[in-house]
XYZ file of C-alpha atoms in Angstrom:
115
model
C 0.200 0.146 -0.380
C 0.855 3.293 -0.505
C 1.499 6.156 1.207
C 2.564 9.718 0.859
C 3.215 11.220 4.579
C 3.386 15.609 4.400
C 5.576 17.641 7.629
C 7.071 20.781 7.983
C 3.427 23.202 8.029
C 3.389 25.616 10.383
C 2.337 29.659 10.830
C 5.060 31.757 9.483
C 5.242 35.935 9.414
C 5.942 37.131 5.802
C 9.017 36.770 4.376
C 9.973 33.933 6.877
C 11.001 30.372 5.868
C 9.530 26.998 5.865
C 10.224 23.263 4.423
C 8.459 20.244 3.772
C 9.670 16.689 3.866
C 7.282 13.909 1.863
C 7.931 10.895 3.332
C 6.171 7.805 0.590
C 6.133 4.436 1.401
C 5.391 1.397 -0.831
C 6.337 2.837 -4.015
C 9.473 2.303 -6.538
C 10.425 5.911 -4.833
C 13.394 6.096 -7.135
C 11.282 5.598 -9.911
C 8.591 8.199 -9.539
C 8.241 11.788 -10.769
C 7.753 13.516 -7.579
C 5.524 17.197 -7.431
C 4.748 19.682 -5.178
C 0.929 20.942 -5.443
C -1.258 24.367 -3.405
C -4.597 24.552 -2.960
C -5.942 28.120 -1.476
C -8.987 28.012 -0.093
C -12.002 28.570 -3.091
C -8.798 28.587 -5.425
C -8.171 25.367 -7.541
C -5.032 22.716 -6.784
C -1.894 24.606 -8.995
C 0.937 22.706 -9.458
C 4.082 24.489 -7.614
C 7.076 22.242 -7.823
C 7.948 19.485 -9.922
C 11.650 17.116 -10.404
C 11.543 14.206 -12.249
C 13.041 10.395 -11.278
C 16.786 11.252 -11.290
C 16.647 15.125 -10.637
C 17.451 15.415 -13.552
C 13.594 17.410 -14.656
C 12.821 20.321 -12.214
C 10.039 22.897 -13.106
C 8.245 25.676 -11.170
C 5.363 27.751 -11.004
C 6.318 31.529 -11.725
C 5.637 32.878 -8.936
C 7.631 30.658 -6.798
C 10.102 31.208 -8.762
C 14.193 32.076 -6.815
C 11.646 31.543 -3.808
C 11.173 28.504 -3.150
C 12.964 24.616 -3.448
C 12.759 21.594 -4.139
C 15.084 18.697 -3.836
C 14.272 15.067 -3.510
C 16.573 12.083 -1.481
C 16.168 9.337 -2.656
C 18.454 7.160 -0.361
C 15.401 8.294 2.299
C 12.056 7.997 -0.004
C 11.727 11.974 0.853
C 11.026 14.698 -1.343
C 10.807 18.460 0.133
C 10.700 21.435 -0.424
C 12.214 24.587 0.882
C 10.292 27.717 0.519
C 12.028 31.505 1.551
C 11.118 34.829 1.973
C 6.973 33.370 1.822
C 4.396 35.762 0.855
C 0.342 36.005 2.262
C -0.475 34.836 -0.782
C 1.065 31.741 -0.324
C -1.453 30.323 2.484
C -2.525 27.291 1.678
C -2.277 23.781 2.052
C 0.999 22.044 0.336
C -0.253 18.027 -1.245
C 2.994 16.305 -1.758
C 2.119 13.567 -5.544
C 3.810 10.573 -6.672
C 3.355 9.451 -10.536
C 4.932 6.076 -11.276
C 2.674 5.079 -14.037
C -0.730 6.211 -10.951
C -0.844 8.656 -8.949
C -0.828 9.068 -5.484
C -1.847 11.921 -3.052
C -0.805 12.435 0.403
C -3.542 14.484 2.838
C -1.532 17.993 2.960
C -0.719 19.784 4.962
C -1.066 23.825 5.786
C 0.686 26.385 5.478
C -0.363 30.122 6.634
C 2.003 33.178 6.322
C 0.389 36.068 8.126
C 1.246 38.986 10.291
């Protein structure tokens, strides 16, 4: 059974930083493409960042370029999202997705950016 568990969310002031983690079990992680999505209240879920199975392909949502960094540790079955210079508009539930043929989603972690 595939399990995807996000952590690292929380409350932070504008300009602050958070690092999200996503641990995957039950799936061949090193062969999986990994992504972070987010969904703000009243808005559609949007792709924030994606990293290929060996880290060779990395893409970002335009509004987070230069502030967010996605990375992966295949030895730990974990993907990270380092978020710096956070803005109130980054407030959302952040979801991790694994794709290897099928898509598998975590339950999300809340990120709130507010003064």
